Coordinates of C-alpha atoms and ligand atoms in Angstrom, one line a residue:
M250 CA 86.6 45.8 -170.2
F251 CA 84.7 45.3 -166.9
D252 CA 85.2 42.5 -164.4
V253 CA 82.0 43.1 -162.5
V254 CA 78.7 44.6 -163.6
I255 CA 76.3 45.7 -160.9
I256 CA 72.7 46.7 -161.5
G257 CA 71.4 49.1 -159.0
A258 CA 73.3 51.8 -157.1
G259 CA 71.4 51.4 -153.8
M260 CA 73.2 50.3 -150.7
A261 CA 73.7 46.7 -151.8
G262 CA 75.1 47.7 -155.3
S263 CA 77.2 50.6 -154.0
V264 CA 78.9 48.6 -151.2
L265 CA 79.7 45.8 -153.7
A266 CA 81.0 48.3 -156.3
E267 CA 83.3 49.8 -153.7
R268 CA 84.5 46.5 -152.4
F269 CA 85.3 45.1 -155.9
A270 CA 86.9 48.4 -156.9
S271 CA 89.1 48.3 -153.8
V272 CA 90.8 45.1 -154.9
G273 CA 91.5 46.3 -158.4
K274 CA 88.4 45.0 -160.3
K275 CA 86.9 47.2 -162.9
V276 CA 83.2 47.8 -162.1
L277 CA 80.3 49.0 -164.2
L278 CA 77.5 50.2 -162.0
I279 CA 74.1 50.8 -163.8
E280 CA 71.3 52.8 -162.2
R281 CA 67.9 53.5 -163.6
R282 CA 67.2 56.5 -161.5
R283 CA 68.9 59.9 -161.9
H284 CA 70.7 59.4 -158.5
V285 CA 72.6 56.9 -156.4
A286 CA 71.8 55.6 -152.9
G287 CA 68.5 53.8 -153.8
N288 CA 65.8 54.3 -151.3
C289 CA 68.2 55.8 -148.9
Y290 CA 68.4 58.8 -151.2
D291 CA 68.1 62.1 -149.3
E292 CA 68.4 65.8 -150.3
V293 CA 68.0 69.2 -148.8
D294 CA 64.5 70.6 -149.5
E295 CA 63.3 74.1 -150.0
N296 CA 63.1 74.6 -146.2
G297 CA 66.8 73.7 -145.8
I298 CA 66.0 70.4 -144.2
L299 CA 67.5 67.1 -145.2
I300 CA 64.6 64.9 -146.2
H301 CA 64.5 61.2 -147.1
K302 CA 62.7 61.1 -150.5
Y303 CA 61.7 57.4 -150.1
G304 CA 60.7 57.4 -146.5
P305 CA 62.6 57.5 -143.2
H306 CA 65.8 55.5 -143.1
L307 CA 67.3 55.3 -139.6
F308 CA 70.7 53.7 -139.3
H309 CA 71.4 51.3 -136.5
T310 CA 73.6 48.3 -136.2
D311 CA 75.1 45.8 -133.8
S312 CA 78.1 45.3 -136.1
A313 CA 81.3 47.2 -135.4
Q314 CA 82.5 46.1 -138.8
V315 CA 79.6 47.8 -140.6
W316 CA 80.0 50.9 -138.4
E317 CA 83.7 51.2 -139.1
Y318 CA 83.2 50.6 -142.8
L319 CA 80.6 53.3 -143.2
S320 CA 82.7 55.6 -141.0
R321 CA 85.2 55.7 -143.8
F322 CA 82.7 57.6 -146.0
T323 CA 80.9 59.8 -143.5
Q324 CA 80.9 61.6 -140.2
W325 CA 78.0 61.0 -138.0
H326 CA 75.2 62.9 -136.2
L327 CA 74.7 60.7 -133.1
Y328 CA 71.0 60.1 -132.9
F329 CA 68.7 57.7 -131.1
H330 CA 65.4 57.2 -133.0
K331 CA 62.2 57.7 -131.1
V332 CA 58.7 56.8 -132.2
K333 CA 55.3 57.4 -130.7
A334 CA 52.0 55.8 -131.6
V335 CA 48.7 57.6 -131.2
V336 CA 46.5 55.4 -128.9
D337 CA 43.1 56.8 -128.0
G338 CA 44.1 60.2 -129.3
K339 CA 47.4 60.4 -127.3
P340 CA 50.9 59.9 -128.6
V341 CA 52.6 57.2 -126.4
P342 CA 56.1 55.6 -126.6
L343 CA 56.7 52.8 -129.1
P344 CA 57.9 50.0 -128.8
F345 CA 55.2 49.5 -126.2
N346 CA 57.2 49.4 -122.9
L347 CA 56.7 49.9 -119.2
N348 CA 56.5 53.7 -119.7
T349 CA 53.8 53.2 -122.4
L350 CA 51.8 51.1 -119.9
R351 CA 51.6 54.1 -117.5
E352 CA 50.6 56.4 -120.3
V353 CA 47.7 54.3 -121.5
F354 CA 46.3 52.9 -118.2
P355 CA 45.4 54.3 -114.8
T356 CA 48.0 53.7 -112.2
R357 CA 46.4 50.8 -110.3
L358 CA 45.8 48.9 -113.6
A359 CA 49.3 49.8 -114.9
D360 CA 50.8 48.5 -111.6
K361 CA 48.9 45.2 -112.0
L362 CA 49.9 44.7 -115.6
E363 CA 53.5 45.6 -114.9
A364 CA 53.6 43.0 -112.1
A365 CA 52.2 40.4 -114.5
L366 CA 54.8 41.3 -117.1
L367 CA 57.7 41.2 -114.7
G368 CA 56.4 38.0 -113.1
N369 CA 56.5 36.3 -116.5
F370 CA 59.4 37.9 -118.3
D371 CA 62.9 39.1 -117.3
Y372 CA 63.5 42.9 -117.3
G373 CA 65.1 43.7 -120.7
N374 CA 63.2 41.0 -122.6
K375 CA 61.5 41.7 -125.8
I376 CA 58.3 39.9 -126.7
P377 CA 56.7 39.8 -130.2
I378 CA 53.0 40.7 -130.0
L379 CA 51.9 37.4 -131.5
E380 CA 53.8 35.6 -128.7
L381 CA 52.3 37.7 -126.0
K382 CA 48.9 36.9 -127.4
K383 CA 49.5 33.2 -126.6
S384 CA 49.9 34.0 -122.9
A385 CA 47.9 31.9 -120.5
D386 CA 47.9 34.6 -117.8
A387 CA 44.6 36.6 -117.8
D388 CA 46.2 40.0 -117.2
L389 CA 48.7 39.4 -120.0
Q390 CA 46.0 38.2 -122.3
F391 CA 44.1 41.4 -121.6
L392 CA 47.2 43.5 -122.3
A393 CA 48.1 41.5 -125.4
D394 CA 44.6 42.1 -126.9
F395 CA 44.8 45.8 -126.1
I396 CA 48.2 46.2 -127.8
Y397 CA 47.2 44.1 -130.7
E398 CA 44.0 46.0 -131.3
K399 CA 45.3 49.5 -130.6
I400 CA 48.8 49.3 -132.2
F401 CA 49.2 46.4 -134.6
L402 CA 45.9 45.4 -136.2
H403 CA 44.9 48.5 -138.0
Y404 CA 48.4 49.7 -138.7
S405 CA 49.2 46.4 -140.4
E406 CA 46.0 46.4 -142.3
K407 CA 46.9 49.8 -143.7
Q408 CA 50.6 49.0 -144.2
W409 CA 50.1 45.6 -145.8
G410 CA 46.4 45.4 -146.7
L411 CA 46.5 42.3 -144.4
S412 CA 46.0 41.6 -140.7
P413 CA 49.1 40.7 -138.6
D414 CA 48.3 37.0 -138.5
K415 CA 48.3 36.9 -142.4
I416 CA 51.9 38.2 -142.6
A417 CA 55.1 36.5 -141.5
G418 CA 55.5 36.9 -137.7
A419 CA 59.0 38.4 -138.1
V420 CA 57.4 41.5 -139.5
T421 CA 55.5 42.5 -136.4
A422 CA 58.3 41.1 -134.3
R423 CA 60.4 44.0 -135.5
V424 CA 58.5 46.1 -133.0
P425 CA 58.3 43.8 -129.9
I426 CA 56.8 44.7 -126.5
S427 CA 59.8 45.7 -124.5
I428 CA 60.0 44.9 -120.8
S429 CA 62.0 48.0 -120.0
R430 CA 61.8 51.8 -119.6
D431 CA 63.8 52.3 -122.7
D432 CA 61.8 54.5 -125.2
R433 CA 64.4 54.2 -128.0
Y434 CA 63.0 52.5 -131.1
F435 CA 66.2 50.5 -131.6
N436 CA 68.7 49.1 -129.0
D437 CA 71.7 48.5 -131.2
P438 CA 75.1 49.8 -129.8
F439 CA 75.7 51.9 -133.0
Q440 CA 72.9 54.4 -133.8
A441 CA 73.5 57.5 -135.9
M442 CA 72.6 59.4 -139.0
P443 CA 75.2 60.2 -141.7
L444 CA 76.1 63.8 -141.0
R445 CA 75.5 65.1 -144.5
G446 CA 73.1 62.4 -145.5
Y447 CA 73.1 59.0 -147.2
T448 CA 73.5 60.3 -150.7
R449 CA 76.7 62.0 -149.8
L450 CA 77.9 58.9 -148.1
V451 CA 77.2 56.7 -151.1
E452 CA 78.8 59.3 -153.5
N453 CA 81.9 59.1 -151.4
M454 CA 81.8 55.3 -151.5
L455 CA 81.6 55.4 -155.3
D456 CA 84.3 58.0 -155.8
H457 CA 86.8 55.5 -157.1
K458 CA 88.8 55.3 -160.4
N459 CA 87.7 51.6 -160.9
I460 CA 84.0 52.4 -160.8
K461 CA 82.1 53.6 -163.9
L462 CA 78.6 54.8 -162.9
L463 CA 75.9 55.0 -165.5
L464 CA 72.8 56.9 -164.2
N465 CA 69.5 57.1 -166.0
T466 CA 70.2 53.7 -167.6
D467 CA 67.8 50.8 -167.6
F468 CA 69.9 47.6 -167.6
H469 CA 67.9 46.3 -170.6
D470 CA 69.7 49.0 -172.6
V471 CA 73.1 47.5 -172.0
M472 CA 72.5 43.9 -170.9
E473 CA 70.7 40.8 -172.2
L474 CA 70.2 37.3 -170.9
R475 CA 70.1 34.6 -173.6
G476 CA 70.1 30.9 -173.0
E477 CA 72.4 30.6 -170.0
Q478 CA 74.6 33.5 -171.1
T479 CA 74.8 37.1 -170.1
Y480 CA 75.6 39.8 -172.8
L481 CA 76.9 43.2 -172.1
F482 CA 76.8 45.7 -175.0
R483 CA 75.9 42.7 -177.2
R484 CA 79.1 40.8 -176.3
K485 CA 79.3 37.7 -174.1
F486 CA 80.0 38.8 -170.6
K487 CA 81.9 36.3 -168.5
G488 CA 82.5 38.4 -165.4
Q489 CA 80.3 38.6 -162.3
L490 CA 76.9 40.2 -162.6
I491 CA 75.3 41.5 -159.4
Y492 CA 71.6 42.2 -159.7
T493 CA 69.8 44.3 -157.0
G494 CA 66.5 45.1 -158.7
Q495 CA 63.2 43.2 -158.8
L496 CA 63.9 39.6 -159.9
D497 CA 60.8 39.5 -162.1
E498 CA 62.2 42.3 -164.2
L499 CA 65.4 40.4 -164.8
F500 CA 63.4 37.7 -166.5
D501 CA 60.9 39.9 -168.3
K502 CA 58.2 38.8 -165.8
K503 CA 58.0 35.3 -167.5
F504 CA 56.4 33.8 -164.4
G505 CA 54.1 36.8 -163.8
T506 CA 54.5 39.9 -161.7
L507 CA 56.1 39.7 -158.2
P508 CA 54.1 41.6 -155.6
Y509 CA 55.6 44.4 -153.6
R510 CA 54.1 47.0 -151.3
S511 CA 54.4 50.7 -152.3
I512 CA 53.8 53.9 -150.4
D513 CA 52.6 57.2 -151.6
M514 CA 55.0 59.6 -149.9
R515 CA 53.3 63.0 -149.4
F516 CA 55.6 65.8 -148.1
Q517 CA 54.3 69.0 -146.6
S518 CA 56.0 72.1 -145.7
V519 CA 54.6 73.5 -142.4
D520 CA 54.9 77.1 -141.2
D521 CA 55.9 76.2 -137.7
E522 CA 59.2 75.5 -135.9
Q523 CA 58.0 72.1 -134.8
F524 CA 55.0 69.9 -135.8
Q525 CA 54.9 67.0 -133.5
S526 CA 56.2 65.5 -130.2
A527 CA 58.5 62.9 -131.7
P528 CA 60.5 62.4 -135.0
V529 CA 58.0 59.8 -136.1
V530 CA 54.4 59.5 -134.9
N531 CA 52.4 56.4 -136.0
Y532 CA 48.6 56.5 -136.5
P533 CA 47.5 52.9 -136.1
N534 CA 43.8 53.8 -135.7
N535 CA 43.0 57.0 -137.7
Y536 CA 43.5 58.3 -141.2
D537 CA 44.7 56.5 -144.3
F538 CA 48.3 57.2 -143.7
T539 CA 50.4 55.1 -141.3
R540 CA 52.8 57.6 -139.9
I541 CA 54.2 61.1 -140.0
T542 CA 57.9 61.8 -140.0
E543 CA 59.3 65.2 -139.1
F544 CA 62.8 65.3 -140.6
K545 CA 64.0 68.3 -138.7
Q546 CA 63.9 66.1 -135.6
I547 CA 66.2 63.5 -137.3
H548 CA 68.6 66.0 -139.0
P549 CA 68.6 69.2 -136.9
A550 CA 68.3 72.4 -138.9
Q551 CA 68.2 76.0 -137.7
V552 CA 65.3 77.0 -139.8
E553 CA 61.8 78.5 -139.0
R554 CA 59.7 76.0 -141.0
T555 CA 59.5 72.2 -140.8
T556 CA 58.9 69.5 -143.3
I557 CA 56.7 66.5 -142.6
L558 CA 56.0 63.3 -144.5
R559 CA 52.8 61.3 -144.5
E560 CA 53.0 57.7 -145.8
Y561 CA 50.0 56.3 -147.6
P562 CA 50.5 52.6 -148.3
Q563 CA 49.3 51.3 -151.6
E564 CA 49.7 48.4 -154.1
Y565 CA 52.8 48.5 -156.2
V566 CA 52.2 49.0 -159.9
A567 CA 55.3 48.7 -162.1
G568 CA 56.1 52.0 -163.9
V569 CA 53.6 53.9 -161.7
N570 CA 55.1 53.9 -158.2
E571 CA 58.1 52.5 -156.3
P572 CA 58.5 49.0 -154.8
Y573 CA 59.4 49.5 -151.2
Y574 CA 58.7 46.2 -149.4
P575 CA 58.4 42.5 -150.4
I576 CA 55.1 41.0 -149.3
F577 CA 55.6 38.5 -146.5
T578 CA 53.0 35.9 -147.3
D579 CA 53.5 32.2 -148.3
E580 CA 51.9 32.9 -151.7
A581 CA 54.3 35.8 -152.5
R582 CA 57.3 33.8 -151.3
A583 CA 56.3 31.0 -153.6
A584 CA 56.0 33.4 -156.6
Y585 CA 59.5 34.6 -155.7
E586 CA 60.9 31.1 -155.5
K587 CA 60.1 30.5 -159.1
Y588 CA 62.3 33.4 -160.1
S589 CA 65.1 32.5 -157.7
D590 CA 65.1 28.9 -159.1
E591 CA 65.4 30.4 -162.6
L592 CA 68.3 32.5 -161.5
K593 CA 70.3 29.4 -160.5
R594 CA 70.7 28.6 -164.3
F595 CA 73.0 31.6 -164.5
K596 CA 76.3 30.8 -162.8
N597 CA 77.6 34.3 -162.9
I598 CA 74.6 36.2 -161.6
T599 CA 74.1 37.0 -157.9
A600 CA 70.9 38.6 -156.5
V601 CA 71.6 40.9 -153.6
G602 CA 69.4 43.2 -151.5
R603 CA 65.8 43.9 -150.4
L604 CA 64.2 43.8 -153.9
A605 CA 66.3 41.0 -155.5
E606 CA 66.3 38.7 -152.5
Y607 CA 62.8 39.5 -151.4
R608 CA 63.9 40.1 -147.8
Y609 CA 63.2 42.7 -145.1
F610 CA 66.8 43.9 -145.0
D611 CA 67.6 46.9 -142.9
I612 CA 70.5 49.1 -144.0
D613 CA 73.0 47.3 -141.9
D614 CA 71.7 43.8 -143.0
V615 CA 72.1 44.7 -146.6
I616 CA 75.7 45.8 -146.0
K617 CA 76.5 42.6 -144.1
R618 CA 75.0 40.7 -147.0
A619 CA 77.1 42.7 -149.5
F620 CA 80.2 41.8 -147.5
E621 CA 79.2 38.1 -147.6
V622 CA 78.7 38.2 -151.3
F623 CA 82.0 40.0 -151.8
D624 CA 83.9 37.4 -149.7
A625 CA 82.3 34.6 -151.7
L626 CA 83.1 36.1 -155.2
K627 CA 86.3 38.1 -154.8
Ligands
LIG159 N1 53.7 47.9 -136.8 C1 52.4 48.1 -136.3 N2 52.1 49.3 -135.7 C2 53.1 50.2 -135.5 C3 54.4 50.0 -135.9 C4 54.7 48.8 -136.6 O1 51.5 47.3 -136.6 O2 52.8 51.3 -134.9 C5 53.9 46.6 -137.5 C6 53.6 46.7 -139.0 O3 53.1 45.5 -139.5 C7 54.9 47.2 -139.6 C8 55.8 46.3 -138.8 O4 55.3 46.3 -137.5 O5 54.9 46.9 -141.0 C9 57.3 46.8 -138.8 O6 57.4 48.1 -138.4 P1 58.6 49.0 -138.7 O7 58.5 50.3 -138.0 O8 59.9 48.2 -138.5 O9 58.4 49.3 -140.3 P2 59.3 50.1 -141.4 O10 59.9 51.3 -140.7 O11 60.3 49.1 -141.9 O12 58.3 50.4 -142.4

């Protein structure tokens, strides 16, 4: 009946469903939630503002292929994401750059530190904080300690429950120190938001006669793994199975629970036209939440109120909250490897996406990965 079964209708599962459907394969797409688009899911709230239910998702890519592909399913609102971080009570541009330097230090000191940065790095370079901390130059050492303490240390402790040196360097390297006056959060050539949201985009992607979508369906209700065989509706299934959920759930947690980080997303409707000075403001040093997102600044809306989101990081507990991020420690990676080794016994199952591959994929990364999997399996 079906050539391909895909578990999870997030970005990974939906792109693969569309790709297989486009070459004539019959696809069954199973989704536990009541909606598609995974954590990109967005909806218009009571204020008439498009909000991201599972936290802010900003699209940016260096890939013309990804951009052109998505452009088949959506128009765009051209948008450069901006973030500020509150340092000593003042919101300043993030990534930390030469403008930030002038906002946090008096002019003479800023001049000296800027000269030290430009003496050691080329204009336009990006330096991860853990790299800058290794600097031998005394001025850069001072600057690195300042940025580490004021921007990374306490934010990361809140976000991960760990200090930056306990998590993989690539995580904090996502927000490097930028030797430039560019306040944009990302530098990719393609940056925009889907005009009518990600949910609409994904719905358009899945609108294909070869795709059968089952919402509100746990994969355990239709699939089973026995020996090295997969079963669909109790019959042997010989086609391709794409799994995009948590890998421990695929194997009934036989090697224990895989850790993920969750966030308590608390939305608030505010009786003001505008709440803050940037679409996202990070609070590294105060409060229990990490950041506030004001969605109206991402998706403009001509309404009098505004909707904000505070993110309170917390441990993930299955069945209680949502798994948002893998944990980037050696220990968590080792726990994941046990499951990925187990997966190798099943020749027809491929794990794809942030949850299943235990990777910090951005939206464009996951689409690139879906293309790669499609090319290998088609
Ligand atoms: N980070 C930080 N302070 C900030 C912003 C980011 O320490 O003000 C660190 C933190 O460890 C965070 C990581 O950089 O988890 C990546 O930040 P990004 O904004 O990419 O996180 P995401 O939007 O994916 O949650």
